[in-house]
Short mmCIF file of C-alpha atoms in Angstrom, two decimals:
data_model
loop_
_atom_site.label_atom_id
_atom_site.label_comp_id
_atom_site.label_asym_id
_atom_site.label_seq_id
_atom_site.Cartn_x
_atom_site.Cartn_y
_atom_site.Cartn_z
CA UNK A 1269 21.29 39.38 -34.21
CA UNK A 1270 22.76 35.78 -33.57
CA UNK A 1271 24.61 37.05 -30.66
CA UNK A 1272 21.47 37.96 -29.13
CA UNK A 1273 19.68 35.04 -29.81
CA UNK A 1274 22.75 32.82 -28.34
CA UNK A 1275 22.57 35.15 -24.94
CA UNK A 1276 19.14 34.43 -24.68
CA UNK A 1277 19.57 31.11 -25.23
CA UNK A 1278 22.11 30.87 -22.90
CA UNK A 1279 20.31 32.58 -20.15
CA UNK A 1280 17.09 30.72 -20.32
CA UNK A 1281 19.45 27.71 -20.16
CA UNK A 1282 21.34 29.10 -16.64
CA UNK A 1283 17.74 29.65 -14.96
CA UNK A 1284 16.48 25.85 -15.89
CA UNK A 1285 19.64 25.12 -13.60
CA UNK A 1286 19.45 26.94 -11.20
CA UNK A 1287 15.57 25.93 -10.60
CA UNK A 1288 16.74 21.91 -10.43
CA UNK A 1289 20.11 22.81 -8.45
CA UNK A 1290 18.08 24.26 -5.23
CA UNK A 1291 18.04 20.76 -3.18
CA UNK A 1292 15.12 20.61 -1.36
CA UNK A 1293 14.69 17.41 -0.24
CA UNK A 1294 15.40 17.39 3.61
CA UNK A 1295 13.38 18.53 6.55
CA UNK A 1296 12.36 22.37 7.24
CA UNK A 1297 11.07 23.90 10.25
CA UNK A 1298 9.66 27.39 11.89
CA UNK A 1299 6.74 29.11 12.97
CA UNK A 1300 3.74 30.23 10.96
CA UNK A 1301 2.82 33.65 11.66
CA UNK A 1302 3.82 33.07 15.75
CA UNK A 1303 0.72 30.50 16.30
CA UNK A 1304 1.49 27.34 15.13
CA UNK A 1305 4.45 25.40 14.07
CA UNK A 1306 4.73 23.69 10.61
CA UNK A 1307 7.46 21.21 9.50
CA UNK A 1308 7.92 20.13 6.03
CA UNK A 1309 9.68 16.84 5.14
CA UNK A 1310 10.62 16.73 1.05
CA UNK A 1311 12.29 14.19 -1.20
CA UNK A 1312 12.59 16.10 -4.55
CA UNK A 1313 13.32 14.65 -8.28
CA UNK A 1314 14.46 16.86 -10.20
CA UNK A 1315 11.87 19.60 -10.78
CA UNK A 1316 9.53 17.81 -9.05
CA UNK A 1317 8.74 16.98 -5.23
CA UNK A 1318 6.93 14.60 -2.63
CA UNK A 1319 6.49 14.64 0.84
CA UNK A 1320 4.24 15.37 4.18
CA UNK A 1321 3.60 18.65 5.78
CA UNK A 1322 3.33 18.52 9.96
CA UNK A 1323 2.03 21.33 12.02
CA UNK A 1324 0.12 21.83 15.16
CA UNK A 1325 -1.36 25.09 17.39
CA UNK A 1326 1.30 26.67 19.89
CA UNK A 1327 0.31 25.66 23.30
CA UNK A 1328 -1.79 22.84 22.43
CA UNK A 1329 0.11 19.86 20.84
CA UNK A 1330 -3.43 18.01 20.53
CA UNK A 1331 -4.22 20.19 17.90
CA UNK A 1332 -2.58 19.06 14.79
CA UNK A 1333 -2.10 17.36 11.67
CA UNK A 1334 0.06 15.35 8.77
CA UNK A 1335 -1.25 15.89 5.59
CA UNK A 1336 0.95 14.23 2.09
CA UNK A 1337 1.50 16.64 -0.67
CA UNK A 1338 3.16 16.62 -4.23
CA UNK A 1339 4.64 19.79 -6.10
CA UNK A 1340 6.76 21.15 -8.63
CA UNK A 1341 8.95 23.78 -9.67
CA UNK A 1342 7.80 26.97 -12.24
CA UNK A 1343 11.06 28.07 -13.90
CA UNK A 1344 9.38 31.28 -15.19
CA UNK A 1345 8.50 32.60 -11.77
CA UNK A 1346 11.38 31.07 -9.81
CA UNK A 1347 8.77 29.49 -7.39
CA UNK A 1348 7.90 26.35 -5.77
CA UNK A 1349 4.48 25.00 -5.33
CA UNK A 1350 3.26 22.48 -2.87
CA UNK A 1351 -0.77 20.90 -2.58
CA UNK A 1352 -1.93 18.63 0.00
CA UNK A 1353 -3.47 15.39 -1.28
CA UNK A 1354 -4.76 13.38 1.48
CA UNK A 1355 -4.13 13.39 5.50
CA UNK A 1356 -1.67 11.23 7.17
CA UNK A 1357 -3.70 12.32 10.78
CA UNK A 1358 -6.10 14.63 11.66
CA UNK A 1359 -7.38 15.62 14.69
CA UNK A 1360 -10.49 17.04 13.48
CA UNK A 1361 -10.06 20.59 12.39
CA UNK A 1362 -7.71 20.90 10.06
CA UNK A 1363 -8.07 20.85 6.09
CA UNK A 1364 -5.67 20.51 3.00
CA UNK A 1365 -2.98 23.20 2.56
CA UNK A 1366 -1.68 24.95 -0.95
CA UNK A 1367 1.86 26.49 -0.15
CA UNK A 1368 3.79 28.86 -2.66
CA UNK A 1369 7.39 29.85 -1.80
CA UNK A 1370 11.03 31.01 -2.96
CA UNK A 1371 14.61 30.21 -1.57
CA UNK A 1372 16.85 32.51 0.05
CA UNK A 1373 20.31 32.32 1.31
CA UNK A 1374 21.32 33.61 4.78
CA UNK A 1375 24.93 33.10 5.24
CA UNK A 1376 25.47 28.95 5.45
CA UNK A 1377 21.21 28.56 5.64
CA UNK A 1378 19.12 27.79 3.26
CA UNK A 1379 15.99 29.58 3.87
CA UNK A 1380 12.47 28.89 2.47
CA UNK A 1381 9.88 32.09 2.31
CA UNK A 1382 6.18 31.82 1.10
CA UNK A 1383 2.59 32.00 1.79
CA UNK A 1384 -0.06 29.65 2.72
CA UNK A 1385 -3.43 29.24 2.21
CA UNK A 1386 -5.78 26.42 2.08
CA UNK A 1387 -8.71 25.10 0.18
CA UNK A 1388 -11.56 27.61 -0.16
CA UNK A 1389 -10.06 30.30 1.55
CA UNK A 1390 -9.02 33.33 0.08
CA UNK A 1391 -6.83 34.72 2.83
CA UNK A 1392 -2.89 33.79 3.11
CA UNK A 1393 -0.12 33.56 5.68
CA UNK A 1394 2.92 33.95 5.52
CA UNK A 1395 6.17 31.44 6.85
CA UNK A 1396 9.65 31.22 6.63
CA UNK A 1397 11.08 27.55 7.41
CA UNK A 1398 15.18 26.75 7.97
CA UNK A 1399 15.90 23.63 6.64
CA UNK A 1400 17.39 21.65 9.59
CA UNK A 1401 17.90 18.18 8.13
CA UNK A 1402 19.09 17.13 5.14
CA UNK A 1403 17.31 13.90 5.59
CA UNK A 1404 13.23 13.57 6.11
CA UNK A 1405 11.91 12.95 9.43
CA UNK A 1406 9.83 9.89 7.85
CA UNK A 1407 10.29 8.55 4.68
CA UNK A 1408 6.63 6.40 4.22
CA UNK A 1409 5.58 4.13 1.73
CA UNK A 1410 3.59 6.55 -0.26
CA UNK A 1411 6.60 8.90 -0.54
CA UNK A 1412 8.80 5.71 -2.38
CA UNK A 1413 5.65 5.18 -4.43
CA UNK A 1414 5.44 9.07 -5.51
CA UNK A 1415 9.37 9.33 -6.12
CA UNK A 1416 8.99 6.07 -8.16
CA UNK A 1417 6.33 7.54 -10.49
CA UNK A 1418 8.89 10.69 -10.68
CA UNK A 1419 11.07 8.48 -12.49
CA UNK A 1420 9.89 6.06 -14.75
CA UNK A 1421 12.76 3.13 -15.77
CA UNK A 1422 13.34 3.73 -19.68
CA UNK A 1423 11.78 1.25 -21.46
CA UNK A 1424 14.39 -1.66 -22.96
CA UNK A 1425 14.39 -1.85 -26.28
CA UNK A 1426 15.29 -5.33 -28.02
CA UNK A 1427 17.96 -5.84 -30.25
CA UNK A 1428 17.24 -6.04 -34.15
CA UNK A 1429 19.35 -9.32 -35.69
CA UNK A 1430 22.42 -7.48 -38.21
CA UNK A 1431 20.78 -6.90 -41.46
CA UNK A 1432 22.30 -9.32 -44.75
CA UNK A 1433 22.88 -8.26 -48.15
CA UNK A 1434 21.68 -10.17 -50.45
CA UNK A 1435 22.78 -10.29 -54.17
CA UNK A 1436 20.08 -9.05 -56.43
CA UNK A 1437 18.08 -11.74 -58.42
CA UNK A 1438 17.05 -10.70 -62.10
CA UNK A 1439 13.38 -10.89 -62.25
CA UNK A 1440 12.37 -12.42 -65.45
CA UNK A 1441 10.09 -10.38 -67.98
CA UNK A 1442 6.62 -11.28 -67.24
CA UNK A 1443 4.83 -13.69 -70.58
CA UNK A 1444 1.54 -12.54 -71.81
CA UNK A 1445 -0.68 -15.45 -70.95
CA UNK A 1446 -3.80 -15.65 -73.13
CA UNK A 1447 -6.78 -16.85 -71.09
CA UNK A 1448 -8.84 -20.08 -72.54
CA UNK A 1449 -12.50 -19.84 -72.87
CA UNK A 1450 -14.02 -22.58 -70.80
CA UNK A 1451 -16.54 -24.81 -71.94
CA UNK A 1452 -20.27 -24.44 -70.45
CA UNK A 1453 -20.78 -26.69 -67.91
CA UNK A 1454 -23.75 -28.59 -67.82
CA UNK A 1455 -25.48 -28.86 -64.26
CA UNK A 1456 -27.53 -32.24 -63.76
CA UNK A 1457 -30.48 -32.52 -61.57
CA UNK A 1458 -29.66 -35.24 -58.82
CA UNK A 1459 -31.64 -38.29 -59.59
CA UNK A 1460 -34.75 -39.09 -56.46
CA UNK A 1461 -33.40 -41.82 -53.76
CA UNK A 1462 -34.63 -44.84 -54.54
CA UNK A 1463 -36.76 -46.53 -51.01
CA UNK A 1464 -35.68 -49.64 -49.70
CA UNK A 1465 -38.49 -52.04 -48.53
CA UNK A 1466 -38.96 -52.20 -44.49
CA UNK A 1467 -36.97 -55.16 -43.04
CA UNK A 1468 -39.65 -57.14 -41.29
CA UNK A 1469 -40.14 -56.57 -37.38
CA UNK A 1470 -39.71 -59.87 -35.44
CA UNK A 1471 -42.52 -60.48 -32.81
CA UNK A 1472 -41.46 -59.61 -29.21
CA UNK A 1473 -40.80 -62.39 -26.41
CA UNK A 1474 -43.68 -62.39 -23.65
CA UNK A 1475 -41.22 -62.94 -20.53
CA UNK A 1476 -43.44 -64.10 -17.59
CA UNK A 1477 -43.22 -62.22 -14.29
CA UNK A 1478 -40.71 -63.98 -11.89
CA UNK A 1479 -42.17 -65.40 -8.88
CA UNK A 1480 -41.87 -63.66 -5.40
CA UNK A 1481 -40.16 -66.29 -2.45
CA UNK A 1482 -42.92 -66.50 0.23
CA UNK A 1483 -42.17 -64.69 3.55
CA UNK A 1484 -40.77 -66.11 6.45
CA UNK A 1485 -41.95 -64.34 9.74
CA UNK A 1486 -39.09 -64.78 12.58
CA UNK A 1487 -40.39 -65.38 16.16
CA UNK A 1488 -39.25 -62.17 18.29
CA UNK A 1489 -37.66 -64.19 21.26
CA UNK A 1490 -37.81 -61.36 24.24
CA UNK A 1491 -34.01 -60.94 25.29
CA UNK A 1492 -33.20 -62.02 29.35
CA UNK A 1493 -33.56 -58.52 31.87
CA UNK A 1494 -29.31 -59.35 32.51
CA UNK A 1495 -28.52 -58.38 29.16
CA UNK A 1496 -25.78 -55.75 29.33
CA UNK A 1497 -26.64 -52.68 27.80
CA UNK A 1498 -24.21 -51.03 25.19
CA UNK A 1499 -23.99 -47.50 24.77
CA UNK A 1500 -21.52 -45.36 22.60
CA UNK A 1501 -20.14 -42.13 23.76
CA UNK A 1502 -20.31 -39.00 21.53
CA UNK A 1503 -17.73 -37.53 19.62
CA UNK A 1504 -16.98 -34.17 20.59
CA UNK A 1505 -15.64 -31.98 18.01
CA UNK A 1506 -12.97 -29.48 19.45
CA UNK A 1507 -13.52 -26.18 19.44
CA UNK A 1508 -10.91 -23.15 19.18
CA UNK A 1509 -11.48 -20.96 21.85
CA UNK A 1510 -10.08 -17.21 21.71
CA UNK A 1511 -7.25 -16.60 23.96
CA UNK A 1512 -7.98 -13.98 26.32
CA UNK A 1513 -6.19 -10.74 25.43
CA UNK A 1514 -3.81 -9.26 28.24
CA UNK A 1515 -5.74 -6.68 29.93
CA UNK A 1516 -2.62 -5.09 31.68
CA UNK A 1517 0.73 -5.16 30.70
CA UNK A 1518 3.43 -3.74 33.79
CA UNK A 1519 0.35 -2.51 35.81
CA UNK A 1520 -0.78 0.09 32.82
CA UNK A 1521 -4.07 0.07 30.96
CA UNK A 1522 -3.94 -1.19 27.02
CA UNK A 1523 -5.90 0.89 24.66
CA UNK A 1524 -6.85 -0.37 21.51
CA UNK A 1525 -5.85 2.34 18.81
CA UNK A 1526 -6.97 -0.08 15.60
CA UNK A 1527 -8.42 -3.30 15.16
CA UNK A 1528 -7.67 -5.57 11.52
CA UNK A 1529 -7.98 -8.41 9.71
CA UNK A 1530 -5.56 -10.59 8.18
CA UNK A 1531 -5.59 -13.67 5.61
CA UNK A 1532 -2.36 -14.80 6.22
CA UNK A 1533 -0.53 -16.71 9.32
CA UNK A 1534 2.61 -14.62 8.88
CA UNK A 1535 2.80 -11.11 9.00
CA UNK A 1536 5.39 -8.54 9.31
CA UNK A 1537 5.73 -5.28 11.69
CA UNK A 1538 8.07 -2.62 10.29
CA UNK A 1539 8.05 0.29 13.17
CA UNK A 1540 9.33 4.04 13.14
CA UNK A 1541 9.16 6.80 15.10
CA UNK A 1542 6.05 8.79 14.43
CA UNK A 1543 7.00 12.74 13.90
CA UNK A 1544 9.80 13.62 15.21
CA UNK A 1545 13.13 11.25 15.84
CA UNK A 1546 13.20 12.14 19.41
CA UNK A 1547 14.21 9.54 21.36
CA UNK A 1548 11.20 7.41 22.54
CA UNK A 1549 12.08 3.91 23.63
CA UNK A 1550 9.71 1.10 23.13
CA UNK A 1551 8.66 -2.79 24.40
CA UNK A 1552 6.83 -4.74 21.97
CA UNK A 1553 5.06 -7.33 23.33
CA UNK A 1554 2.83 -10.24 21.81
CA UNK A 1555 -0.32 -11.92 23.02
CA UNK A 1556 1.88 -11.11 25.93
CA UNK A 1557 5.25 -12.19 25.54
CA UNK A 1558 7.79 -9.91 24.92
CA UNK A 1559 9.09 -10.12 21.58
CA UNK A 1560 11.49 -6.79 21.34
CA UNK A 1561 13.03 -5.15 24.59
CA UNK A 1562 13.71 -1.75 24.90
CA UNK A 1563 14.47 -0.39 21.21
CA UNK A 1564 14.52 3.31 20.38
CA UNK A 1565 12.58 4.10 17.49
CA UNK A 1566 13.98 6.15 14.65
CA UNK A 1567 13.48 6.92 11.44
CA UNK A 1568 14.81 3.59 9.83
CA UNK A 1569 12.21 0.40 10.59
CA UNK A 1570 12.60 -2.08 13.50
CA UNK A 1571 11.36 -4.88 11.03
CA UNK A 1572 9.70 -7.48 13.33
CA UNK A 1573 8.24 -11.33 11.25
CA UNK A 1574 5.50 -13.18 13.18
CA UNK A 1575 3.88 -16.74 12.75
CA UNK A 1576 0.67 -16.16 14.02
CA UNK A 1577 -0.35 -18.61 16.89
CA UNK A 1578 -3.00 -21.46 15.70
CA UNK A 1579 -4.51 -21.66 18.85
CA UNK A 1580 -6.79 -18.42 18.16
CA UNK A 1581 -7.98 -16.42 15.91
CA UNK A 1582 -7.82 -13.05 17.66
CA UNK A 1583 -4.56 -11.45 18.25
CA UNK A 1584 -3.24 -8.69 20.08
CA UNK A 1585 0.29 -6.21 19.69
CA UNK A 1586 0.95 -3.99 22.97
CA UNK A 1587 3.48 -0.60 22.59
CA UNK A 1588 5.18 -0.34 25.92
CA UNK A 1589 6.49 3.16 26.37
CA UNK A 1590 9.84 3.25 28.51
CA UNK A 1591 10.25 7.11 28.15
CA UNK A 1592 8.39 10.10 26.64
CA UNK A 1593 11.18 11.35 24.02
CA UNK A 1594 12.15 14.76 24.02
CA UNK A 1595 8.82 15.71 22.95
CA UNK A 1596 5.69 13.90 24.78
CA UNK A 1597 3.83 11.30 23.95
CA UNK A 1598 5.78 8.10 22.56
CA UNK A 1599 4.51 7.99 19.35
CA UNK A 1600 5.26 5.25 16.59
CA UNK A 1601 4.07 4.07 13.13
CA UNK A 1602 3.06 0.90 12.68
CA UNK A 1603 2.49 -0.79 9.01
CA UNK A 1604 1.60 -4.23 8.84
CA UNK A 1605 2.16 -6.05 5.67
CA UNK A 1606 1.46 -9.92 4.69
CA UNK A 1607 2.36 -12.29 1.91
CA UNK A 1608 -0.60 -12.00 0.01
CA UNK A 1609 0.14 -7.97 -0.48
CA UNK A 1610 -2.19 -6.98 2.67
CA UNK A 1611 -0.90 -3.55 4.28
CA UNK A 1612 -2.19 -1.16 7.20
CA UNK A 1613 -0.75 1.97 8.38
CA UNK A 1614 -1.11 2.30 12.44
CA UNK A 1615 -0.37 5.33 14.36
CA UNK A 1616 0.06 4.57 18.05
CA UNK A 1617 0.59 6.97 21.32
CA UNK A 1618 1.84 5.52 24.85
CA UNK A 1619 2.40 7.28 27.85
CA UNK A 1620 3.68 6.05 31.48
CA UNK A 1621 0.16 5.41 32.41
CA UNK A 1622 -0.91 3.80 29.29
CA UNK A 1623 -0.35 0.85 26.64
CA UNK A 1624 -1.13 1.92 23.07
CA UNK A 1625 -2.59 -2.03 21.60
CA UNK A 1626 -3.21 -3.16 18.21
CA UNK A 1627 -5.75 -6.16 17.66
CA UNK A 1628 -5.56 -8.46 14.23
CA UNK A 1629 -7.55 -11.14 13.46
CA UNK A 1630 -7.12 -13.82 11.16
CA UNK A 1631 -9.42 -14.86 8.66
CA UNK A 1632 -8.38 -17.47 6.01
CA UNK A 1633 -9.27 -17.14 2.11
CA UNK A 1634 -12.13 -19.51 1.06
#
């Protein structure tokens, strides 16, 4: 009987493992029933995991999404399960996804098997993803937040001072103390105040009214006509004028993808590559001068710290796209973050005929 008890044991102990030993976290790719594509991108903590989903129609790139999700793993049924949370980008169609799935081996490949289906409909497909990275495409700010609250820091305990013996005192045998009766106490009425005669009131001095000095009317003497005339000029209060933004940058039209404001006069520019690391090569340029020159974006930040010009209030950031990537258009995430804990996600898309701009404006506190 305890042999049987220590197998089971023993068994329920091996699965545990072997639910928290599949690594997920990486990205995984493929085709959802032959129509669209879907790419997950995971960072998993033990039995639990974070991430974004991306997928869009075969044949119509337009068409697509990025949606965050969180999951976990059940032990009893050997199976994952994801659920979206909130969208990333949407182009207008698409709604939250709930994906359940198992991992296979094929030879060296890690292969991930399931079925989707999505909020308030009944009907499933199915997909089967490769993993082909073991890094994420993107790893965003709300993925370090999630993995964060995956693992709480264990609380530090403080140190207790050594403990002292003491010798024992004797405690002496307690007396009988006999209470005394105390004598009545007799409670006298307070006697009335005795009044004090009025001091007398000394009559009040009549003060006469002072006398007014007469007034003394000044001829007005009529000045000459050669008098020269003075006259004061106006002070003219400057005024802070916006700087026209550049309306085209290397003969290609800016369009504004997101406008903000800020409350700071420094801010900072952290920018990936939006989707997939493909390539695309970017000019940054501000209120028209070029401040970064032909960087490819990837999946780390190009971290870029501005002083924001006192001369206006409105600002503006252009993407110049030098290339299309492997995959078309140059896309790039931009999140904007200032010292008084202001941040913006901003998803921008150039082409060869087109500047993708973002406008800030700056607004102190009161």
């Amino acid at each position: 009987m305890r042999l049987r008890q220590f197998l089971l044991v023993v068994i329920f102990f091996l699965s545990l493992v072997h639910g928290f030993a599949q690594n997920l976290t990486g990205r995984w790719e493929g085709e959802l029933e032959s129509s669209e594509f879907l790419q997950i991108n995971i960072i998993q903590t033990g039995g639990k995991v974070c991430g974004y989903t991306y997928d869009y129609t075969l044949g119509n790139r337009r068409n697509f999404c990025r949606a965050y999700f969180s999951g976990e793993y059940d032990n009893v049924n050997k199976t994952w399960y994801l659920t979206g949370t909130s969208f990333m980008q949407n182009s207008g169609s698409h709604v939250l996804m709930l994906l359940k799935f198992k991992l296979f081996r094929s030879g060296s490949e890690s292969v991930m098997v399931g079925n989707l289906t999505t909020k308030g409909d009944e009907s499933s497909s199915r997909f089967e993803l490769r993993k082909f990275s073991d890094v994420p495409a993107m790893i965003t700010q709300t993925m370090r937040d999630c993995v964060a609250n995956n693992n709480p820091p264990e609380p530090v305990m403080p140190k207790l001072p050594p403990l002292v013996k003491r010798p024992a005192v004797p405690v002496p045998a307690k007396k009988q103390v006999i209470p005394l009766k105390k004598p009545a106490t007799v409670i006298k009425k307070p006697e009335p105040p005795v009044k004090k005669p009025a001091a007398p009131v000394p009559p009040k001095k009549i003060i006469p009214p002072a006398k007014k000095p007469p007034v003394i009317i000044k001829p007005v003497v009529p000045k000459p006509k050669d008098t020269v005339k003075i006259t004061t000029t106006p002070v003219i209060k400057p005024v802070i004028k916006n700087i026209p933004l550049p309306e085209q940058t290397a003969g290609r039209k800016n369009k504004e993808i997101g406008r903000v404001v800020v409350n700071d006069k420094t801010v900072t520019l952290n920018v990936y590559d939006n989707g997939t690391v493909d390539g695309d090569t970017v000019s940054i340029f501000y209120n028209g001068r070029r401040i970064l020159d032909r960087k490819i974006l990837s999946a780390k930040p190009i971290t870029l710290d501005l002083i924001l010009d006192e001369n206006t209030n409105l600002h503006s950031i252009v993407l110049f796209a030098h290339n299309l990537g492997s995959i078309p258009p140059n896309t790039a995430l931009v999140v904007l973050t200032t010292p008084s804990r202001q941040r913006f996600e901003l998803f921008s898309s150039a082409t060869l005929q087109q500047n993708a701009e973002i406008v800030f404006e700056y607004r102190p506190k009161e």
